[in-house]
PDB file of C-alpha atoms in Angstrom:
ATOM      1  CA  MET A1019     -10.512  13.422  56.785  1.00  0.00           C
ATOM      2  CA  THR A1020     -13.692  12.003  58.157  1.00  0.00           C
ATOM      3  CA  PRO A1021     -15.243   9.214  55.941  1.00  0.00           C
ATOM      4  CA  ALA A1022     -18.871   8.237  56.563  1.00  0.00           C
ATOM      5  CA  ALA A1023     -19.294   5.276  58.936  1.00  0.00           C
ATOM      6  CA  ASP A1024     -21.479   2.379  58.221  1.00  0.00           C
ATOM      7  CA  ARG A1025     -23.769   1.738  61.093  1.00  0.00           C
ATOM      8  CA  SER A1026     -24.447  -1.890  60.664  1.00  0.00           C
ATOM      9  CA  GLY A1027     -22.679  -3.046  63.820  1.00  0.00           C
ATOM     10  CA  ARG A1028     -21.164  -5.942  62.227  1.00  0.00           C
ATOM     11  CA  ILE A1029     -17.311  -6.742  61.796  1.00  0.00           C
ATOM     12  CA  GLY A1030     -15.387  -9.115  59.741  1.00  0.00           C
ATOM     13  CA  PRO A1031     -14.735 -12.739  61.313  1.00  0.00           C
ATOM     14  CA  ASN A1032     -11.078 -12.240  61.710  1.00  0.00           C
ATOM     15  CA  ALA A1033     -11.698 -10.330  64.896  1.00  0.00           C
ATOM     16  CA  ILE A1034     -12.764 -13.588  66.418  1.00  0.00           C
ATOM     17  CA  SER A1035     -11.210 -16.523  64.362  1.00  0.00           C
ATOM     18  CA  ARG A1036      -7.716 -15.030  64.536  1.00  0.00           C
ATOM     19  CA  ILE A1037      -7.985 -14.546  68.310  1.00  0.00           C
ATOM     20  CA  ALA A1038      -8.819 -18.213  68.487  1.00  0.00           C
ATOM     21  CA  GLN A1039      -6.021 -19.200  66.390  1.00  0.00           C
ATOM     22  CA  ALA A1040      -3.400 -17.042  68.319  1.00  0.00           C
ATOM     23  CA  LEU A1041      -4.774 -18.240  71.664  1.00  0.00           C
ATOM     24  CA  GLU A1042      -4.491 -21.894  70.733  1.00  0.00           C
ATOM     25  CA  ASP A1043      -0.941 -21.250  69.305  1.00  0.00           C
ATOM     26  CA  GLN A1044       0.246 -19.372  72.445  1.00  0.00           C
ATOM     27  CA  HIS A1045      -1.631 -21.045  75.372  1.00  0.00           C
ATOM     28  CA  GLY A1046      -3.408 -24.153  74.039  1.00  0.00           C
ATOM     29  CA  THR A1047      -6.882 -25.463  73.486  1.00  0.00           C
ATOM     30  CA  ALA A1048      -7.894 -25.294  77.199  1.00  0.00           C
ATOM     31  CA  ALA A1049      -7.154 -21.639  77.523  1.00  0.00           C
ATOM     32  CA  ALA A1050      -8.909 -20.870  74.327  1.00  0.00           C
ATOM     33  CA  ARG A1051     -11.985 -22.745  75.560  1.00  0.00           C
ATOM     34  CA  ARG A1052     -11.732 -20.909  78.930  1.00  0.00           C
ATOM     35  CA  VAL A1053     -11.746 -17.451  77.196  1.00  0.00           C
ATOM     36  CA  PHE A1054     -14.435 -18.279  74.662  1.00  0.00           C
ATOM     37  CA  HIS A1055     -16.500 -19.712  77.400  1.00  0.00           C
ATOM     38  CA  ALA A1056     -16.183 -16.438  79.378  1.00  0.00           C
ATOM     39  CA  ALA A1057     -17.239 -14.469  76.183  1.00  0.00           C
ATOM     40  CA  ARG A1058     -20.249 -16.913  75.661  1.00  0.00           C
ATOM     41  CA  LEU A1059     -18.781 -17.871  72.152  1.00  0.00           C
ATOM     42  CA  GLU A1060     -17.760 -21.296  72.782  1.00  0.00           C
ATOM     43  CA  SER A1061     -19.613 -22.450  69.462  1.00  0.00           C
ATOM     44  CA  TYR A1062     -17.219 -20.445  67.406  1.00  0.00           C
ATOM     45  CA  LEU A1063     -14.241 -22.760  68.345  1.00  0.00           C
ATOM     46  CA  ALA A1064     -15.784 -25.777  66.645  1.00  0.00           C
ATOM     47  CA  ASN A1065     -17.288 -23.630  63.910  1.00  0.00           C
ATOM     48  CA  PRO A1066     -15.262 -20.496  63.136  1.00  0.00           C
ATOM     49  CA  PRO A1067     -17.347 -17.701  61.734  1.00  0.00           C
ATOM     50  CA  GLN A1068     -17.132 -17.223  58.070  1.00  0.00           C
ATOM     51  CA  ASP A1069     -19.358 -14.068  57.613  1.00  0.00           C
ATOM     52  CA  MET A1070     -19.664 -10.860  59.469  1.00  0.00           C
ATOM     53  CA  VAL A1071     -20.281 -11.054  63.239  1.00  0.00           C
ATOM     54  CA  ASP A1072     -22.046  -8.773  65.691  1.00  0.00           C
ATOM     55  CA  GLU A1073     -19.652  -6.251  67.178  1.00  0.00           C
ATOM     56  CA  ASP A1074     -20.967  -7.030  70.565  1.00  0.00           C
ATOM     57  CA  GLU A1075     -19.450 -10.636  70.264  1.00  0.00           C
ATOM     58  CA  VAL A1076     -16.216  -8.950  69.435  1.00  0.00           C
ATOM     59  CA  ALA A1077     -16.250  -6.646  72.216  1.00  0.00           C
ATOM     60  CA  ARG A1078     -17.124  -9.595  74.624  1.00  0.00           C
ATOM     61  CA  LEU A1079     -14.263 -11.838  73.344  1.00  0.00           C
ATOM     62  CA  HIS A1080     -11.560  -9.129  73.726  1.00  0.00           C
ATOM     63  CA  HIS A1081     -12.814  -8.170  77.108  1.00  0.00           C
ATOM     64  CA  ALA A1082     -12.730 -11.851  78.227  1.00  0.00           C
ATOM     65  CA  LEU A1083      -9.219 -12.172  76.731  1.00  0.00           C
ATOM     66  CA  HIS A1084      -7.888  -9.397  79.122  1.00  0.00           C
ATOM     67  CA  ARG A1085      -9.989 -10.738  82.058  1.00  0.00           C
ATOM     68  CA  GLU A1086      -8.969 -14.353  81.690  1.00  0.00           C
ATOM     69  CA  LEU A1087      -5.235 -13.877  80.715  1.00  0.00           C
ATOM     70  CA  GLY A1088      -4.206 -10.518  82.201  1.00  0.00           C
ATOM     71  CA  THR A1089      -2.912  -7.482  80.264  1.00  0.00           C
ATOM     72  CA  GLU A1090       0.413  -8.712  79.029  1.00  0.00           C
ATOM     73  CA  ALA A1091      -0.678 -12.145  77.911  1.00  0.00           C
ATOM     74  CA  ALA A1092      -3.788 -10.600  76.242  1.00  0.00           C
ATOM     75  CA  ALA A1093      -1.588  -8.024  74.440  1.00  0.00           C
ATOM     76  CA  ASP A1094       0.633 -10.840  72.966  1.00  0.00           C
ATOM     77  CA  VAL A1095      -2.410 -12.779  71.771  1.00  0.00           C
ATOM     78  CA  ALA A1096      -4.109  -9.682  70.302  1.00  0.00           C
ATOM     79  CA  THR A1097      -0.826  -8.671  68.542  1.00  0.00           C
ATOM     80  CA  ALA A1098      -0.487 -12.172  67.020  1.00  0.00           C
ATOM     81  CA  ALA A1099      -4.019 -12.077  66.035  1.00  0.00           C
ATOM     82  CA  GLY A1100      -3.531  -8.734  64.354  1.00  0.00           C
ATOM     83  CA  ARG A1101      -0.579  -9.884  62.343  1.00  0.00           C
ATOM     84  CA  LEU A1102      -2.566 -13.092  61.112  1.00  0.00           C
ATOM     85  CA  THR A1103      -5.326 -10.652  60.156  1.00  0.00           C
ATOM     86  CA  GLY A1104      -3.018  -8.379  58.308  1.00  0.00           C
ATOM     87  CA  GLY A1105      -1.596 -11.475  56.566  1.00  0.00           C
ATOM     88  CA  TYR A1106      -5.076 -12.514  55.487  1.00  0.00           C
ATOM     89  CA  LEU A1107      -5.956  -8.987  54.214  1.00  0.00           C
ATOM     90  CA  LEU A1108      -2.973  -8.892  52.151  1.00  0.00           C
ATOM     91  CA  ALA A1109      -3.586 -12.236  50.688  1.00  0.00           C
ATOM     92  CA  TYR A1110      -7.183 -12.052  49.939  1.00  0.00           C
ATOM     93  CA  ARG A1111      -8.574  -8.556  50.333  1.00  0.00           C
ATOM     94  CA  ILE A1112      -5.924  -6.196  48.649  1.00  0.00           C
ATOM     95  CA  PRO A1113      -6.454  -6.116  44.845  1.00  0.00           C
ATOM     96  CA  ALA A1114      -3.461  -7.780  43.125  1.00  0.00           C
ATOM     97  CA  LEU A1115      -2.949  -4.844  40.832  1.00  0.00           C
ATOM     98  CA  ALA A1116      -2.810  -2.411  43.810  1.00  0.00           C
ATOM     99  CA  LYS A1117       0.097  -4.148  45.630  1.00  0.00           C
ATOM    100  CA  PRO A1118       2.873  -3.252  43.106  1.00  0.00           C
ATOM    101  CA  VAL A1119       1.506   0.336  42.587  1.00  0.00           C
ATOM    102  CA  LEU A1120       1.604   0.967  46.220  1.00  0.00           C
ATOM    103  CA  SER A1121       4.891  -0.728  46.863  1.00  0.00           C
ATOM    104  CA  LEU A1122       6.513   1.416  44.168  1.00  0.00           C
ATOM    105  CA  LEU A1123       5.300   4.779  45.175  1.00  0.00           C
ATOM    106  CA  PRO A1124       7.053   6.899  47.887  1.00  0.00           C
ATOM    107  CA  PRO A1125       5.711   6.095  51.357  1.00  0.00           C
ATOM    108  CA  SER A1126       3.734   9.344  51.772  1.00  0.00           C
ATOM    109  CA  PRO A1127       1.556   8.994  48.611  1.00  0.00           C
ATOM    110  CA  SER A1128       1.404   5.298  48.922  1.00  0.00           C
ATOM    111  CA  ALA A1129       0.060   5.728  52.559  1.00  0.00           C
ATOM    112  CA  ARG A1130      -2.618   8.384  51.373  1.00  0.00           C
ATOM    113  CA  LEU A1131      -3.938   5.865  48.715  1.00  0.00           C
ATOM    114  CA  LEU A1132      -3.871   3.057  51.203  1.00  0.00           C
ATOM    115  CA  LEU A1133      -5.741   5.001  53.854  1.00  0.00           C
ATOM    116  CA  ASN A1134      -8.308   6.163  51.352  1.00  0.00           C
ATOM    117  CA  ALA A1135      -9.074   2.529  50.539  1.00  0.00           C
ATOM    118  CA  ILE A1136      -9.026   1.516  54.217  1.00  0.00           C
ATOM    119  CA  ALA A1137     -11.546   4.296  54.967  1.00  0.00           C
ATOM    120  CA  LYS A1138     -14.009   3.020  52.384  1.00  0.00           C
ATOM    121  CA  HIS A1139     -14.068  -0.253  54.019  1.00  0.00           C
ATOM    122  CA  SER A1140     -13.565   0.818  57.715  1.00  0.00           C
ATOM    123  CA  TRP A1141     -17.046  -0.546  58.638  1.00  0.00           C
ATOM    124  CA  THR A1142     -15.724  -4.108  58.209  1.00  0.00           C
ATOM    125  CA  PHE A1143     -13.485  -3.604  61.256  1.00  0.00           C
ATOM    126  CA  SER A1144     -14.944  -0.714  63.186  1.00  0.00           C
ATOM    127  CA  GLY A1145     -18.693  -1.649  62.934  1.00  0.00           C
ATOM    128  CA  SER A1146     -20.727   1.136  64.256  1.00  0.00           C
ATOM    129  CA  GLY A1147     -17.534   2.811  65.380  1.00  0.00           C
ATOM    130  CA  VAL A1148     -16.310   5.900  63.437  1.00  0.00           C
ATOM    131  CA  PHE A1149     -12.925   5.683  61.713  1.00  0.00           C
ATOM    132  CA  THR A1150     -11.051   8.821  60.706  1.00  0.00           C
ATOM    133  CA  TYR A1151      -7.611   9.884  59.901  1.00  0.00           C
ATOM    134  CA  VAL A1152      -5.408  12.823  59.451  1.00  0.00           C
ATOM    135  CA  SER A1153      -2.478  12.774  57.168  1.00  0.00           C
ATOM    136  CA  GLY A1154       0.944  14.063  58.359  1.00  0.00           C
ATOM    137  CA  ASP A1155       4.068  12.906  59.971  1.00  0.00           C
ATOM    138  CA  PRO A1156       2.891  10.948  61.789  1.00  0.00           C
ATOM    139  CA  ILE A1157      -0.364   9.958  60.366  1.00  0.00           C
ATOM    140  CA  ARG A1158      -3.105   9.823  62.875  1.00  0.00           C
ATOM    141  CA  VAL A1159      -5.902   7.171  62.666  1.00  0.00           C
ATOM    142  CA  SER A1160      -8.731   7.171  65.169  1.00  0.00           C
ATOM    143  CA  ILE A1161     -11.575   4.919  65.929  1.00  0.00           C
ATOM    144  CA  THR A1162     -14.405   6.338  68.035  1.00  0.00           C
ATOM    145  CA  ASN A1163     -16.730   3.985  69.776  1.00  0.00           C
ATOM    146  CA  CYS A1164     -13.964   1.274  69.247  1.00  0.00           C
ATOM    147  CA  PRO A1165     -15.473  -2.234  69.445  1.00  0.00           C
ATOM    148  CA  VAL A1166     -12.188  -4.029  70.537  1.00  0.00           C
ATOM    149  CA  CYS A1167     -11.930  -2.062  73.774  1.00  0.00           C
ATOM    150  CA  ARG A1168     -15.493  -1.081  74.402  1.00  0.00           C
ATOM    151  CA  GLN A1169     -15.967  -3.300  77.528  1.00  0.00           C
ATOM    152  CA  THR A1170     -12.513  -3.065  78.788  1.00  0.00           C
ATOM    153  CA  ARG A1171     -11.011  -0.656  81.327  1.00  0.00           C
ATOM    154  CA  SER A1172      -7.157  -0.419  81.617  1.00  0.00           C
ATOM    155  CA  ALA A1173      -4.308   1.899  82.650  1.00  0.00           C
ATOM    156  CA  SER A1174      -2.699   1.418  79.189  1.00  0.00           C
ATOM    157  CA  PRO A1175      -4.011   1.053  75.497  1.00  0.00           C
ATOM    158  CA  VAL A1176      -5.308  -2.326  74.800  1.00  0.00           C
ATOM    159  CA  CYS A1177      -6.005  -2.262  71.014  1.00  0.00           C
ATOM    160  CA  GLN A1178      -3.022  -4.292  69.974  1.00  0.00           C
ATOM    161  CA  PHE A1179      -5.347  -6.195  67.493  1.00  0.00           C
ATOM    162  CA  TYR A1180      -5.694  -2.935  65.400  1.00  0.00           C
ATOM    163  CA  THR A1181      -2.116  -1.843  65.980  1.00  0.00           C
ATOM    164  CA  ALA A1182      -0.606  -5.075  64.617  1.00  0.00           C
ATOM    165  CA  THR A1183      -3.144  -5.283  61.718  1.00  0.00           C
ATOM    166  CA  PHE A1184      -2.210  -1.735  60.629  1.00  0.00           C
ATOM    167  CA  GLU A1185       1.403  -2.311  61.051  1.00  0.00           C
ATOM    168  CA  THR A1186       1.386  -5.449  59.090  1.00  0.00           C
ATOM    169  CA  ILE A1187      -0.449  -3.949  56.060  1.00  0.00           C
ATOM    170  CA  PHE A1188       1.676  -0.675  56.033  1.00  0.00           C
ATOM    171  CA  ARG A1189       5.031  -2.629  56.302  1.00  0.00           C
ATOM    172  CA  ALA A1190       4.088  -4.651  53.285  1.00  0.00           C
ATOM    173  CA  LEU A1191       2.707  -1.875  51.047  1.00  0.00           C
ATOM    174  CA  VAL A1192       4.151   1.340  52.333  1.00  0.00           C
ATOM    175  CA  SER A1193       7.304   0.948  54.037  1.00  0.00           C
ATOM    176  CA  PRO A1194       9.078  -2.027  55.780  1.00  0.00           C
ATOM    177  CA  HIS A1195      10.143   0.489  58.433  1.00  0.00           C
ATOM    178  CA  THR A1196       6.496   1.265  59.554  1.00  0.00           C
ATOM    179  CA  ARG A1197       5.819   1.575  63.133  1.00  0.00           C
ATOM    180  CA  VAL A1198       2.211   1.944  64.638  1.00  0.00           C
ATOM    181  CA  VAL A1199       1.644   3.030  68.169  1.00  0.00           C
ATOM    182  CA  GLU A1200      -1.591   3.463  70.037  1.00  0.00           C
ATOM    183  CA  THR A1201      -1.248   6.656  71.764  1.00  0.00           C
ATOM    184  CA  LEU A1202      -4.954   7.081  73.146  1.00  0.00           C
ATOM    185  CA  CYS A1203      -7.437   4.454  73.940  1.00  0.00           C
ATOM    186  CA  GLN A1204     -11.027   4.455  75.202  1.00  0.00           C
ATOM    187  CA  ALA A1205     -10.185   1.750  77.737  1.00  0.00           C
ATOM    188  CA  THR A1206      -7.993   4.290  79.525  1.00  0.00           C
ATOM    189  CA  GLY A1207     -10.730   6.935  79.411  1.00  0.00           C
ATOM    190  CA  ALA A1208      -9.890   8.692  76.228  1.00  0.00           C
ATOM    191  CA  SER A1209     -12.682   9.911  73.810  1.00  0.00           C
ATOM    192  CA  SER A1210     -11.362   7.503  70.992  1.00  0.00           C
ATOM    193  CA  CYS A1211      -8.507   5.170  70.157  1.00  0.00           C
ATOM    194  CA  THR A1212      -5.880   6.825  68.300  1.00  0.00           C
ATOM    195  CA  PHE A1213      -2.931   5.253  66.407  1.00  0.00           C
ATOM    196  CA  GLU A1214       0.083   7.011  65.118  1.00  0.00           C
ATOM    197  CA  ILE A1215       1.638   5.573  61.869  1.00  0.00           C
ATOM    198  CA  SER A1216       5.303   6.516  61.015  1.00  0.00           C
ATOM    199  CA  TRP A1217       8.078   5.136  58.961  1.00  0.00           C
ATOM    200  CA  ARG A1218      11.091   7.518  59.654  1.00  0.00           C
TER     201      ARG A1218
END
């Protein structure tokens, strides 16, 4: 299934503010300042963004995270930020009436409904990138022109922010056994970032 992409090139502020929160939690204020300075986004530490941000800012921040901390530490921060983002979305962006419905359905139909909803709002996290998914076992979700890894080159996938966000939401609403793995990443030279979602 290929929903239409919004080409606004703007992304929800969690992709920046949750990185700041996770950075400070794991490495302290000085490290957060170093990373945000490298990304030319220091002002966001004092005044976290409340509205949609330019996707280029997100790309710069996630690139700076890897450059300043290294692959392993950057992955830990991005994972924590993704979990925080998933928690925020569950608390404030998933309609209250939808939560019990999704939780009561068997995993497969619940996942289809959730993916439909995610696809309709995919521009809020993929910006000018294109979000698609294919139902199956496992479900495959892809983001082409992914903003999180757009400026990064790596030998292994680096989109832990998305992996953890998807996993947090699916574990809460579809199955507590959900596992999300990024199997392809543009940072490694793939044409898109692809995530496999399963719960068996």
